[in-house]
Short mmCIF file of C-alpha atoms in Angstrom, two decimals:
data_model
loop_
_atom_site.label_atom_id
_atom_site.label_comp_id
_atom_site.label_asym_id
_atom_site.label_seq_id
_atom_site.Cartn_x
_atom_site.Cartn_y
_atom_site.Cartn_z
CA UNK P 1 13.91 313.88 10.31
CA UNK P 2 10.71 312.77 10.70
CA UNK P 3 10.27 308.64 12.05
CA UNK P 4 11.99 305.56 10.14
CA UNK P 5 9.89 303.06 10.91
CA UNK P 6 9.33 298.98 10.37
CA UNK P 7 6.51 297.20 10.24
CA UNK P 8 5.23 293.80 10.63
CA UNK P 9 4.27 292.14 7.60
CA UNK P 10 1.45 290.31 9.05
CA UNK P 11 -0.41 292.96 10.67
CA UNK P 12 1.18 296.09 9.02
CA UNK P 13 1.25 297.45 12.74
CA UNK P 14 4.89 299.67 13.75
CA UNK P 15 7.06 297.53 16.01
CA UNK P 16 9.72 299.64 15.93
CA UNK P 17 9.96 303.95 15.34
CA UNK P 18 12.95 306.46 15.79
CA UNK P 19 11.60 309.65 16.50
CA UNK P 20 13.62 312.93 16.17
CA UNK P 21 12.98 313.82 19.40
CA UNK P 22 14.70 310.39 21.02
CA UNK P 23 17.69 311.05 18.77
CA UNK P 24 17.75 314.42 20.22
CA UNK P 25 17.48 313.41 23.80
CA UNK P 26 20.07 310.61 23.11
CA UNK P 27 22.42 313.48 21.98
CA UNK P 28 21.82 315.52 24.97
CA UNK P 29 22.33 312.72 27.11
CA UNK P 30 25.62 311.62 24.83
CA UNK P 31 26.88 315.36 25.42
CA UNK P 32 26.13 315.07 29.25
CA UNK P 33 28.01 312.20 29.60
CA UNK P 34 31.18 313.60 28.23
CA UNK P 35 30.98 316.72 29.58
CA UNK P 36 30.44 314.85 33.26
CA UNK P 37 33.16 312.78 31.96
CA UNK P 38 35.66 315.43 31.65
CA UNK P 39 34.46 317.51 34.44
CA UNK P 40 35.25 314.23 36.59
CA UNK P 41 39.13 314.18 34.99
CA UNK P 42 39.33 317.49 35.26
CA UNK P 43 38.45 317.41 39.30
CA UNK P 44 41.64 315.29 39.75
CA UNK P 45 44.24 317.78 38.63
CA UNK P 46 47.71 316.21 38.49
CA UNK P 47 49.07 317.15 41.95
CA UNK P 48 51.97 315.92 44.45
CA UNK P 49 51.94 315.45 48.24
CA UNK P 50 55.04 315.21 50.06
CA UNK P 51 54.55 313.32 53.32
CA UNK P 52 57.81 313.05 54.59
CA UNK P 53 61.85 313.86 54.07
CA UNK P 54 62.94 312.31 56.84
CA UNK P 55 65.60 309.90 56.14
CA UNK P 56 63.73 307.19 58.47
CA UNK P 57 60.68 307.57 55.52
CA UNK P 58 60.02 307.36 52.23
CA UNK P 59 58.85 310.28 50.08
CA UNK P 60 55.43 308.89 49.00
CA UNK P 61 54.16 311.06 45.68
CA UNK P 62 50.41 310.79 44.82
CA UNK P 63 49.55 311.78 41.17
CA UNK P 64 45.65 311.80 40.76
CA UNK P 65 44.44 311.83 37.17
CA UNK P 66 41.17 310.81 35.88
CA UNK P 67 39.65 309.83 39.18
CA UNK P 68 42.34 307.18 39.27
CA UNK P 69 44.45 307.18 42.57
CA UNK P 70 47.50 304.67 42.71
CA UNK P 71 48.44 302.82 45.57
CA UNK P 72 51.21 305.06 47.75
CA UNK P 73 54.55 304.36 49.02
CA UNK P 74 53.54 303.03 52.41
CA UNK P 75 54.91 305.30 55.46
CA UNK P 76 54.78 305.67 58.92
CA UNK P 77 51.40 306.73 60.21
CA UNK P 78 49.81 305.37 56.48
CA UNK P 79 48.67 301.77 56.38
CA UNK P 80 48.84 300.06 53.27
CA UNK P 81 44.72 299.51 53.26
CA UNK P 82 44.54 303.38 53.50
CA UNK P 83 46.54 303.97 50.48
CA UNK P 84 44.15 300.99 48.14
CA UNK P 85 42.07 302.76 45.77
CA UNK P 86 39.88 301.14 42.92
CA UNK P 87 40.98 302.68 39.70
CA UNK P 88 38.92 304.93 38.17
CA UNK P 89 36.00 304.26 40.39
CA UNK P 90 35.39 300.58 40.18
CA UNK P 91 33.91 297.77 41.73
CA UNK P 92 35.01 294.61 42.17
CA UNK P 93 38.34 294.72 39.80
CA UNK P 94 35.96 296.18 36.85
CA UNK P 95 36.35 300.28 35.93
CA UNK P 96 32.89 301.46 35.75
CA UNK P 97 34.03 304.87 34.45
CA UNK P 98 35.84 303.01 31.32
CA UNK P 99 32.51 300.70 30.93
CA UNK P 100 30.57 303.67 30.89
CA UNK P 101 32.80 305.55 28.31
CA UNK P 102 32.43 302.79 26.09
CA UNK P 103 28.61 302.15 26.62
CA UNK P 104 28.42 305.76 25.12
CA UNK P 105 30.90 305.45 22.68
CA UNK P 106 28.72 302.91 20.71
CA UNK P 107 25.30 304.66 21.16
CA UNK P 108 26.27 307.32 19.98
CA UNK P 109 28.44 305.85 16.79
CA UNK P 110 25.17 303.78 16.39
CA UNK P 111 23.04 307.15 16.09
CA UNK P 112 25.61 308.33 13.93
CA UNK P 113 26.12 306.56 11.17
CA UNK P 114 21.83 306.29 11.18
CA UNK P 115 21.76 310.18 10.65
CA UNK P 116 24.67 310.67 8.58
CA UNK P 117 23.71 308.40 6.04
CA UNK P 118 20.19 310.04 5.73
CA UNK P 119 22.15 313.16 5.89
CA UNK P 120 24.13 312.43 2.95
CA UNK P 121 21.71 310.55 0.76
CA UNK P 122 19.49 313.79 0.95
CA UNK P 123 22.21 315.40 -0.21
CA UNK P 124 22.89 313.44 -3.45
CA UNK P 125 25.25 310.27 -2.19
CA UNK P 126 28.89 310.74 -3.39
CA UNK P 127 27.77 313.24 -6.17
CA UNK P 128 26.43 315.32 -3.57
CA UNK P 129 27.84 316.92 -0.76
CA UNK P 130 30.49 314.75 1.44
CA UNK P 131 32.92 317.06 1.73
CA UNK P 132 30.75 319.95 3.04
CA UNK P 133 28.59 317.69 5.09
CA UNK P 134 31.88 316.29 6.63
CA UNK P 135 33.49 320.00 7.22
CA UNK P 136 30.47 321.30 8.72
CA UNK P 137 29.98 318.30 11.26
CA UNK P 138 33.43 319.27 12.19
CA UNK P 139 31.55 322.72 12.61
CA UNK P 140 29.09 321.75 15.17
CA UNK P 141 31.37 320.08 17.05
CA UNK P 142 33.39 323.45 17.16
CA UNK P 143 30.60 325.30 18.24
CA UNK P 144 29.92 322.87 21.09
CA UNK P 145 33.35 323.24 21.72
CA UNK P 146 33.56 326.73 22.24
CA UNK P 147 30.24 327.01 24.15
CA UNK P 148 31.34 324.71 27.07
CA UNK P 149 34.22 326.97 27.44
CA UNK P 150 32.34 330.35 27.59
CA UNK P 151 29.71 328.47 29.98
CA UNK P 152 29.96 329.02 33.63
CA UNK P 153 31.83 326.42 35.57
CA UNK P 154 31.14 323.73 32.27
CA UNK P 155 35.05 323.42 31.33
CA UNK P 156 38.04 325.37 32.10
CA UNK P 157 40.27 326.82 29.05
CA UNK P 158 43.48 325.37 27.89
CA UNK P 159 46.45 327.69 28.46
CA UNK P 160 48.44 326.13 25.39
CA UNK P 161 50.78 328.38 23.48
CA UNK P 162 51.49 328.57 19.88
CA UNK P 163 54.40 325.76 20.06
CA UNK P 164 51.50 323.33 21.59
CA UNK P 165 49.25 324.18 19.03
CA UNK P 166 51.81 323.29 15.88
CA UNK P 167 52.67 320.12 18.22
CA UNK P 168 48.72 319.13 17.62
CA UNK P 169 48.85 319.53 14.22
CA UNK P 170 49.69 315.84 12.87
CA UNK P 171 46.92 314.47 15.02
CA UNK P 172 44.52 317.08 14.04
CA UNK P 173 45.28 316.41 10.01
CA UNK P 174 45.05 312.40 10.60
CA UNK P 175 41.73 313.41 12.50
CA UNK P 176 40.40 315.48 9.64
CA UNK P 177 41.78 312.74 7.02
CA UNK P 178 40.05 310.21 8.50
CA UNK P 179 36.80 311.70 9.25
CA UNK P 180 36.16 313.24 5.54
CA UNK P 181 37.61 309.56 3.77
CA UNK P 182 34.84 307.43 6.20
CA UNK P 183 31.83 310.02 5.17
CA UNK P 184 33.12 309.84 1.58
CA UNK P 185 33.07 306.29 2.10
CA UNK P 186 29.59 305.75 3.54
CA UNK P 187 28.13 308.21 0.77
CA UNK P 188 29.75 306.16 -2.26
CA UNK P 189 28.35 302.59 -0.42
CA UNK P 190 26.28 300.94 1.69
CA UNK P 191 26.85 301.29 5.52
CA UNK P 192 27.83 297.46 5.72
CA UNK P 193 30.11 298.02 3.62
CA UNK P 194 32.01 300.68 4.55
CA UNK P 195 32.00 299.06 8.02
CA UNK P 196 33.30 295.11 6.32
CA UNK P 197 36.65 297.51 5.16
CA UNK P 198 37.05 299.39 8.04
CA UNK P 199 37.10 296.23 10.09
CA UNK P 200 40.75 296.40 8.99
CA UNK P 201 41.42 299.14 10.92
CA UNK P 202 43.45 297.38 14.13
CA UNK P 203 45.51 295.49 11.78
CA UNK P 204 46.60 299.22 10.49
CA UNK P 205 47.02 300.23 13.73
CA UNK P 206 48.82 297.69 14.49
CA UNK P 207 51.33 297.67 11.87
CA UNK P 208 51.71 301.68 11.91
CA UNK P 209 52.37 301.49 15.67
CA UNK P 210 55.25 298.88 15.32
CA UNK P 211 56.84 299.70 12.23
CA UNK P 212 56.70 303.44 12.83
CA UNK P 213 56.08 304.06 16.27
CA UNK P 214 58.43 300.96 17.78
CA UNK P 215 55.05 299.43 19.76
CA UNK P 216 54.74 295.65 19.93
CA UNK P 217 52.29 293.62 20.91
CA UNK P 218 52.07 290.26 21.39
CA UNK P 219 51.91 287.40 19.03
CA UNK P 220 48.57 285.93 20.66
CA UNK P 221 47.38 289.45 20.15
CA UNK P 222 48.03 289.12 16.15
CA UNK P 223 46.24 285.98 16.25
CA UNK P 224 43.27 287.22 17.61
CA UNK P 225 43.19 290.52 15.20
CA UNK P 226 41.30 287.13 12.74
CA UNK P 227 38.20 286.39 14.21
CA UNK P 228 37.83 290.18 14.94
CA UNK P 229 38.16 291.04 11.35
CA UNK P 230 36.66 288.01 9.94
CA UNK P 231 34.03 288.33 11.88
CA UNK P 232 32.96 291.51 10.93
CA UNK P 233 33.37 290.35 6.74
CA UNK P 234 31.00 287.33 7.73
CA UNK P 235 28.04 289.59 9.25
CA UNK P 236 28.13 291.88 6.66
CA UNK P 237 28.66 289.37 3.88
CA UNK P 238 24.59 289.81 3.02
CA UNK P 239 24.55 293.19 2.49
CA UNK P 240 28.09 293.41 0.41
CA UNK P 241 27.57 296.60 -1.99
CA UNK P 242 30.66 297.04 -3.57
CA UNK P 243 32.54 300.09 -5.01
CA UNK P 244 36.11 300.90 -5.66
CA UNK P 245 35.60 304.82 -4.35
CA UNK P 246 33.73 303.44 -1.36
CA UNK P 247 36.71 300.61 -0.97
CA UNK P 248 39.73 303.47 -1.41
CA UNK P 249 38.11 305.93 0.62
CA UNK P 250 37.50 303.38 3.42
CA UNK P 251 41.12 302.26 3.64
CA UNK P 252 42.49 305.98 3.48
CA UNK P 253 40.62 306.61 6.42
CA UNK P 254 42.06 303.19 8.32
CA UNK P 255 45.29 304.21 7.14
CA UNK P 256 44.53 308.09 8.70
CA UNK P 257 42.90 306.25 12.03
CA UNK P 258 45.90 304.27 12.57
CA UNK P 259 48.28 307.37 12.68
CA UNK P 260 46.14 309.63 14.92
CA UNK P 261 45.74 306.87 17.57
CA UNK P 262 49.39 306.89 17.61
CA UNK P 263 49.75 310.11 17.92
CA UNK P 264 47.40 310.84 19.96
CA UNK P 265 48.59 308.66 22.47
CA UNK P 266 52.21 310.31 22.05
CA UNK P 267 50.68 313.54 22.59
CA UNK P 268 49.20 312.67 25.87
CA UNK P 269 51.99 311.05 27.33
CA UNK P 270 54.16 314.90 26.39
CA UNK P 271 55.65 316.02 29.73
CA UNK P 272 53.68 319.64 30.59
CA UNK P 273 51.69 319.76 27.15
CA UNK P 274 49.53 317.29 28.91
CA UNK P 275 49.11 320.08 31.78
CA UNK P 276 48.51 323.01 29.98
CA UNK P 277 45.60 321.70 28.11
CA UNK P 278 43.98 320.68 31.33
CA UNK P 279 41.99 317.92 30.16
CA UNK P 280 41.45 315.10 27.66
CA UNK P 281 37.76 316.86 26.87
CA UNK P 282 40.20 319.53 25.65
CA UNK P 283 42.83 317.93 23.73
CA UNK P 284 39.77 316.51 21.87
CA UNK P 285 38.12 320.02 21.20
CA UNK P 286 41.28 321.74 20.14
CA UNK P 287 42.21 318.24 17.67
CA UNK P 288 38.29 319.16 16.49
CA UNK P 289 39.14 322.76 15.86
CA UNK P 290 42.48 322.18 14.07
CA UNK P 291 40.52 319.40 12.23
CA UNK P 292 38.02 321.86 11.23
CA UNK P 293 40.40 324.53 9.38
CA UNK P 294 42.32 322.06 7.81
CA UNK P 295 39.43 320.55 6.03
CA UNK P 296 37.91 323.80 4.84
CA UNK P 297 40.46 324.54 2.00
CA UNK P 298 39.60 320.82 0.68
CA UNK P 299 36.43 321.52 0.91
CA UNK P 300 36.63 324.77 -1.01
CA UNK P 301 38.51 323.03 -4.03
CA UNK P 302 36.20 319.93 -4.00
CA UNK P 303 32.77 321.11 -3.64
CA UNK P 304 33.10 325.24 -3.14
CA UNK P 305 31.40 325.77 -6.62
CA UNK P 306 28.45 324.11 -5.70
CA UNK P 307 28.26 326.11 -2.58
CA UNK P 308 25.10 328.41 -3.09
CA UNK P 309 23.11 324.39 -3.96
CA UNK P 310 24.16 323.47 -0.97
CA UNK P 311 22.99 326.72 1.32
CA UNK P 312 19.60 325.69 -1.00
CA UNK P 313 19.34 322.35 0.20
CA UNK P 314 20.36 322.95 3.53
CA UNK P 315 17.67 326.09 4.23
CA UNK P 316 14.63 324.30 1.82
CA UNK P 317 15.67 320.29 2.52
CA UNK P 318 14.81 319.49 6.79
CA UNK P 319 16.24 316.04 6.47
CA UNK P 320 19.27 317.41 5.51
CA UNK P 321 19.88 320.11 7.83
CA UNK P 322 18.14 318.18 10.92
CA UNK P 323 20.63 314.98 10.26
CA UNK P 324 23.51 316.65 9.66
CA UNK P 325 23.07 319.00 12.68
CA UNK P 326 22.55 315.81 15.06
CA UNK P 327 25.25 314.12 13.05
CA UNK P 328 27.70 317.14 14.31
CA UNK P 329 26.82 316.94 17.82
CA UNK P 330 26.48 312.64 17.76
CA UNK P 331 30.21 312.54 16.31
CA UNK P 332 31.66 315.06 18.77
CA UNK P 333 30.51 313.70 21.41
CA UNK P 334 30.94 309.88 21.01
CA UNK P 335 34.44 310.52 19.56
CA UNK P 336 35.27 312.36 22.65
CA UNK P 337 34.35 309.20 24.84
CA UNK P 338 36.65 307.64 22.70
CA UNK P 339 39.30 309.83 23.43
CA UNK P 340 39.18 309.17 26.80
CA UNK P 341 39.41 305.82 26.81
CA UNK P 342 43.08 306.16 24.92
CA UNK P 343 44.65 307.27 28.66
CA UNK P 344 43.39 303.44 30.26
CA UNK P 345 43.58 301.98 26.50
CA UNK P 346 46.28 301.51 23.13
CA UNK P 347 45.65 302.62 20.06
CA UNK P 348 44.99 299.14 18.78
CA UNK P 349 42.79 298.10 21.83
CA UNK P 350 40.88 301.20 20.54
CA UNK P 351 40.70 300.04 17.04
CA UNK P 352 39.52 296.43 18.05
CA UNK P 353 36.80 298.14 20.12
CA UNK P 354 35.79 300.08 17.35
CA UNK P 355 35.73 296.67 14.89
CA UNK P 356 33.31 295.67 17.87
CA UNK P 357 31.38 298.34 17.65
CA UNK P 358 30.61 298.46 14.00
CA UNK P 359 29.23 294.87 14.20
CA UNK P 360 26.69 296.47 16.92
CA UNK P 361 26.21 299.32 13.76
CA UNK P 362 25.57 296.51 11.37
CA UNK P 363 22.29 294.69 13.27
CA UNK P 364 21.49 297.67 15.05
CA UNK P 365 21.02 300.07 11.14
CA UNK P 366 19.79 296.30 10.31
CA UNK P 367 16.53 296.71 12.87
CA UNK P 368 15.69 300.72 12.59
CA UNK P 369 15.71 300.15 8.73
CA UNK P 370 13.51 296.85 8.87
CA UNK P 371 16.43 294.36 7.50
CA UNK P 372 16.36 290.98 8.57
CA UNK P 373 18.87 289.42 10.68
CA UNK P 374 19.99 286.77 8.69
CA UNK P 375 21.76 283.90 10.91
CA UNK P 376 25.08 284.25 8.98
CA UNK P 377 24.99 287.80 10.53
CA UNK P 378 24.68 286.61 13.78
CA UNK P 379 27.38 284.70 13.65
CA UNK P 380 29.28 287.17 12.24
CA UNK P 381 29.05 289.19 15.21
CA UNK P 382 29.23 286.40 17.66
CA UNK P 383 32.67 285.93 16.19
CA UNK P 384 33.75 289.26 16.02
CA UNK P 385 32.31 290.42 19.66
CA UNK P 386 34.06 286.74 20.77
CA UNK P 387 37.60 287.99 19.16
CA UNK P 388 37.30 291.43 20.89
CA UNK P 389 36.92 289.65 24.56
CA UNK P 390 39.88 287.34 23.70
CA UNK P 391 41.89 290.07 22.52
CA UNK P 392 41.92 291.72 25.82
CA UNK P 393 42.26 288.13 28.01
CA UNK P 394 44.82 286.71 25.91
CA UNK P 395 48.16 288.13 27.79
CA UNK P 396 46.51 286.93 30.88
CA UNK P 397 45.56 283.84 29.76
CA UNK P 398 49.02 282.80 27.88
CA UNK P 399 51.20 285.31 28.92
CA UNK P 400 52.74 288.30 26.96
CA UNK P 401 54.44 285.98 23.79
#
């Protein structure tokens, strides 16, 4: 990829440099993380413990998934302070495994959309290669996939049948709809853009979840989904580039986003689907998979022609094939932190973490390519980051109305 650097004016001297080996540590270490992650669900397979039938006790049932253990049924011989168990491993009220999930999450996003956009403006922009670069980053994370099931001990294989498999389907279309829209959309437009319109995306989650899926949330909630969004319009307002492809693709993909949080969080709450995938690592690499062959036959009819250019560019061009490799394995494995979170999160507490997380994108793409900060940006994302924190405080702090 070589080194983006940005220098001071004054003394010309670097003050800042991305090397291609950090990014490639930062994706080993992203990849780590969610394979510990998983491996640390996985450990807690959903199991029951019968401690007593005697009519003098209760039956006390412990279901252990993702390091969480509830507070049991007290009994006799089993104090209540035996039973207390932080959730999910944390410390003092606050779930360090969720924290760290999230932490994740946005490094690698940020590292992300750095390398895909040098990925696809190698390529040619929107009159390049979005399609294929956006299949075959669906490719890599296949092949990761695969590999830490072969691997010894990495991650045990799903036992789903063919009924499971059409069951994933919908989510793994939405996924592959949403995926190939946002890369079209970053290729036809600047970065801050893409990110101002796909601040929108918890009000489409939103919406989608109540009007098809029956969800509600509360009216404080709606309030808050403002400074979140507007936010996000205000710190990019500097950099506005706009286009009507970049604009259309961006909202297809909110509109795609929206429905696979849903269902994504139907399909985990499925009674013994849940079970025979094993793990929420796997959901997410079979959703990849299905993802995958569903977007090569759009792929074939939008930019197959121009194949043999693009197995040119790819062998001759390093900045293409280095970015979009690391822009494979950066998506995979920050999306499948994300995926996690859904068990301890909604689909729209998702999406407002994500409008969060793009304002990070914004001044973080802002430093590596030498932009300034402009204050209005700052603001911007004090606003947005602000809304975000009162989203999830507001029930407590008004009650659910």
């Amino acid at each position: 990829i070589g080194s983006t650097t940005r220098t001071c004016k004054a003394t010309r001297r670097p003050i800042f440099k991305l090397h291609t080996h950090s990014m490639r540590t930062t994706a080993l270490i992203l990849g780590a993380c969610a394979v510990g992650a998983s491996a640390r669900m996985e450990a807690f397979k959903p199991s029951k413990v019968a401690l007593s039938s005697s009519p003098r006790t209760q039956k006390a049932v412990l279901d252990i998934r993702g390091g969480a253990i509830p507070q049991a049924t007290p009994v006799i011989g089993v104090t209540k302070a035996t039973t207390q168990v932080s959730k999910g491993g944390g410390v003092g009220g606050i779930d360090t495994g969720l924290a760290v999930y999230f932490f994740f999450w946005y490094l690698g996003n940020y590292y992300y959309n750095i390398v895909n956009k040098l990925a696809l403006k190698a390529a040619g922009g929107k009159e390049g290669f979005p399609m294929t670069i956006s299949t075959l980053q669906l490719g890599v994370g296949c092949i990761y996939a695969i590999f830490m099931w072969l691997a010894p001990d990495a991650r045990s294989t799903p036992t789903v049948t063919l009924d499971d498999i059409k069951k994933m389907i919908p989510v793994g279309f939405c996924a592959a709809g949403a995926h190939s829209s946002s890369v079209f959309a970053l290729s036809a437009g600047a970065v801050s853009f893409g990110q101002i319109v796909k601040a929108a995306e918890p009000a489409f989650a939103a919406l989608i979840g109540l009007v098809v899926y029956g969800k509600q949330i509360s009216k404080a909630k709606w309030l808050c989904l403002i400074p979140v969004i507007g936010g996000v319009c205000l710190a990019s307002v500097k950099e506005l580039d706009f286009a009507w492809s970049a604009l259309i693709a961006a909202g297809i993909a909110n509109l795609f986003a929206a429905f696979k949080g849903n269902e994504n969080k139907k399909l985990m709450e499925t009674d013994g689907l849940k079970e025979r995938i094993g793990s929420v690592g796997n959901q997410f690499a079979l959703t990849t998979l299905i993802s995958f062959i569903v977007s090569l036959p759009f792929m074939y009819f939008k930019e197959g022609a121009k194949w043999g250019e693009f197995v040119t560019l790819f062998n001759e061009n390093p900045i293409v094939r280095n970015n979009l490799l690391l822009s494979g394995l950066y998506f995979y494995g920050y999306n499948e932190l994300a995926t996690m979170t859904i068990k301890k999160t909604s689909a729209v507490t998702q999406s407002v973490a994500n409008t969060a997380k793009r304002v990070i994108v914004i001044v973080g793409v802002a430093i590596v390519l030498g932009e300034s900060l402009d204050p209005m940006k700052l603001l911007g994302c004090s606003i947005g980051i602000g809304g975000v924190f009162l989203y999830s405080v507001i029930d407590k702090l008004v009650g659910n109305v």
